[in-house]
CSV table of C-alpha atoms in Angstrom, one decimal:
chain,number,residue,atom,x,y,z
A,16,GLY,CA,0.0,0.0,0.0
A,17,VAL,CA,0.8,3.7,0.0
A,18,HIS,CA,2.7,5.1,3.0
A,19,LEU,CA,1.2,8.4,4.1
A,20,LEU,CA,2.8,10.7,6.7
A,21,HIS,CA,0.9,11.7,9.8
A,22,GLY,CA,1.3,14.5,12.3
A,23,ASP,CA,3.0,12.2,14.8
A,24,ASP,CA,5.8,11.6,12.3
A,25,PHE,CA,7.0,15.1,13.0
A,26,GLY,CA,8.0,14.9,16.7
A,27,ARG,CA,7.8,18.1,18.6
A,28,ASP,CA,5.9,19.7,15.7
A,29,GLU,CA,3.2,17.1,15.8
A,30,ALA,CA,0.3,19.4,16.6
A,31,ILE,CA,0.8,21.9,13.7
A,32,ALA,CA,1.9,19.1,11.3
A,33,THR,CA,-1.4,17.3,12.1
A,34,ASP,CA,-3.3,20.5,11.4
A,35,ILE,CA,-1.6,21.0,8.1
A,36,ILE,CA,-1.8,17.4,7.0
A,37,ASN,CA,-5.5,17.2,7.9
A,38,THR,CA,-6.2,20.4,5.9
A,39,LEU,CA,-4.3,18.9,2.9
A,40,SER,CA,-6.4,15.8,3.3
A,41,ASP,CA,-9.6,17.8,3.2
A,42,MET,CA,-8.2,19.2,-0.1
A,43,ASN,CA,-7.6,15.6,-1.3
A,44,ILE,CA,-3.8,16.1,-1.3
A,45,PRO,CA,-2.0,13.2,0.2
A,46,VAL,CA,1.4,13.6,1.9
A,47,LEU,CA,3.5,10.6,1.0
A,48,ASP,CA,6.6,9.2,2.7
A,49,GLY,CA,9.0,9.4,-0.2
A,50,ASN,CA,11.4,6.8,1.1
A,51,LYS,CA,8.8,4.2,2.2
A,52,ASN,CA,7.1,4.6,-1.2
A,53,GLU,CA,10.4,4.4,-3.0
A,54,ILE,CA,9.9,7.7,-4.9
A,55,PRO,CA,13.1,8.0,-7.1
A,56,HIS,CA,13.7,11.6,-6.1
A,57,CYS,CA,14.1,10.5,-2.5
A,58,VAL,CA,15.7,7.1,-2.9
A,59,LYS,CA,18.6,8.4,-5.0
A,60,ASP,CA,20.9,10.8,-3.3
A,61,THR,CA,19.6,13.8,-5.2
A,62,GLY,CA,19.6,16.3,-2.4
A,63,VAL,CA,15.8,16.6,-2.8
A,64,LEU,CA,14.0,17.0,0.6
A,65,GLY,CA,10.5,16.8,-0.9
A,66,PHE,CA,8.2,18.2,-3.6
A,67,TYR,CA,4.7,19.0,-4.5
A,68,SER,CA,3.3,18.0,-7.8
A,69,PRO,CA,0.6,20.5,-8.9
A,70,GLN,CA,-0.1,18.2,-11.9
A,71,HIS,CA,-1.1,15.3,-9.6
A,72,ASP,CA,-2.0,17.2,-6.4
A,73,VAL,CA,0.4,15.0,-4.4
A,74,MET,CA,3.1,16.0,-1.8
A,75,VAL,CA,6.1,13.9,-1.1
A,76,ILE,CA,8.5,14.3,1.9
A,77,CYS,CA,11.8,12.5,1.8
A,78,THR,CA,12.4,10.9,5.2
A,79,SER,CA,15.6,8.8,5.0
A,80,GLN,CA,18.6,10.5,6.6
A,81,VAL,CA,16.7,13.8,6.9
A,82,PRO,CA,16.3,15.0,10.5
A,83,THR,CA,12.7,15.4,11.7
A,84,TRP,CA,12.9,19.2,12.1
A,85,LEU,CA,13.9,19.4,8.4
A,86,GLN,CA,11.2,17.1,7.3
A,87,PHE,CA,8.7,19.4,9.1
A,88,GLU,CA,10.3,22.5,7.5
A,89,THR,CA,9.9,20.8,4.1
A,90,LEU,CA,6.3,20.0,4.8
A,91,VAL,CA,5.7,23.7,5.5
A,92,HIS,CA,7.7,24.7,2.4
A,93,GLU,CA,5.8,22.4,0.1
A,94,THR,CA,2.5,23.5,1.7
A,95,VAL,CA,3.3,27.0,0.4
A,96,HIS,CA,3.4,25.5,-3.1
A,97,VAL,CA,-0.1,24.0,-2.5
A,98,ILE,CA,-1.4,27.5,-1.6
A,99,GLN,CA,0.3,28.8,-4.8
A,100,ASP,CA,-1.5,26.0,-6.7
A,101,ALA,CA,-4.8,26.8,-5.1
A,102,ARG,CA,-4.5,30.5,-6.0
A,103,ASP,CA,-4.2,29.4,-9.7
A,104,GLY,CA,-6.8,26.6,-9.4
A,105,LEU,CA,-6.0,23.1,-8.3
A,106,ASP,CA,-7.2,21.7,-11.6
A,107,ASN,CA,-4.1,22.6,-13.5
A,108,ASP,CA,-0.3,22.3,-13.2
A,109,THR,CA,0.7,25.9,-12.6
A,110,LEU,CA,1.5,27.9,-9.5
A,111,GLU,CA,0.7,31.6,-8.7
A,112,ALA,CA,3.5,33.3,-6.8
A,113,GLY,CA,2.1,36.8,-6.2
A,114,THR,CA,3.1,40.3,-7.4
A,115,ASP,CA,6.7,41.5,-8.0
A,116,THR,CA,6.2,44.1,-5.2
A,117,TYR,CA,5.1,41.4,-2.8
A,118,LEU,CA,8.0,39.1,-3.8
A,119,MET,CA,10.6,41.9,-3.4
A,120,LYS,CA,9.4,42.5,0.2
A,121,LEU,CA,9.9,38.7,0.9
A,122,VAL,CA,13.4,38.8,-0.6
A,123,ASP,CA,14.3,41.6,1.7
A,124,GLY,CA,13.3,39.5,4.6
A,125,LEU,CA,15.0,36.3,3.4
A,126,ASP,CA,18.3,35.1,4.9
A,127,GLY,CA,21.1,35.6,2.3
A,128,ASP,CA,22.0,31.9,2.4
A,129,LYS,CA,18.4,31.0,1.3
A,130,VAL,CA,18.6,33.6,-1.5
A,131,ASP,CA,21.8,32.0,-2.7
A,132,LEU,CA,20.3,28.5,-2.4
A,133,ILE,CA,17.4,29.5,-4.6
A,134,ALA,CA,19.6,31.1,-7.2
A,135,GLU,CA,22.0,28.2,-7.3
A,136,THR,CA,19.5,25.3,-7.1
A,137,TYR,CA,16.4,26.3,-9.1
A,138,PRO,CA,15.9,27.5,-12.6
A,139,GLN,CA,15.1,31.2,-12.8
A,140,SER,CA,11.5,30.4,-13.9
A,141,HIS,CA,11.0,29.0,-10.4
A,142,TRP,CA,12.5,31.8,-8.4
A,143,ASP,CA,9.2,33.5,-7.7
A,144,VAL,CA,7.5,30.5,-6.2
A,145,GLU,CA,10.6,29.4,-4.3
A,146,ILE,CA,11.1,32.9,-2.7
A,147,GLU,CA,7.7,32.7,-1.1
A,148,ALA,CA,8.1,29.0,-0.1
A,149,PHE,CA,11.5,29.6,1.5
A,150,TYR,CA,10.3,32.8,3.2
A,151,PHE,CA,7.4,31.0,4.9
A,152,GLU,CA,8.9,27.6,5.6
A,153,THR,CA,9.8,28.7,9.1
A,154,LYS,CA,6.4,30.2,9.8
A,155,PRO,CA,4.2,27.1,10.1
A,156,GLU,CA,1.3,28.8,11.9
A,157,VAL,CA,1.0,31.5,9.1
A,158,VAL,CA,1.0,28.7,6.5
A,159,ALA,CA,-1.5,26.5,8.3
A,160,ASN,CA,-3.9,29.4,8.7
A,161,GLU,CA,-3.5,30.5,5.0
A,162,LEU,CA,-4.0,26.9,3.8
A,163,LYS,CA,-7.4,26.7,5.6
A,164,LYS,CA,-8.6,29.6,3.4
A,165,TRP,CA,-8.3,27.3,0.3
A,166,VAL,CA,-10.4,24.4,1.5
A,167,PHE,CA,-13.8,24.2,-0.2
């Protein structure tokens, strides 16, 4: 069968992880354990911590050799991509990042290391959605509350 992640897989962040995962479930978006499901991105040493597929409305978190706190941060990061997908409609494979003015404010508030990581790791066409995801990945309550606005 399919191995899903649950709030209690996230240690000290169990309560907020449960909240996020339950809301994603209400949106019919499963959160898969990438290693137990043998997702290639996770099994091979690609450096990928997780991903959200807007085309399939599925989230994957890589769990092997990734500390629990980083798995949780990845859950929050990928949930931002779900919100971006919901802004643009979950029935397609595109994400909506927000205005340039909004993104510039986020960049100003981002740690320089994260800005470098985005520039070095992602194609330029993904920078807008990644800026927002990296900005909010350490703000789980904000993300959990925003996500609830997109449940129908």
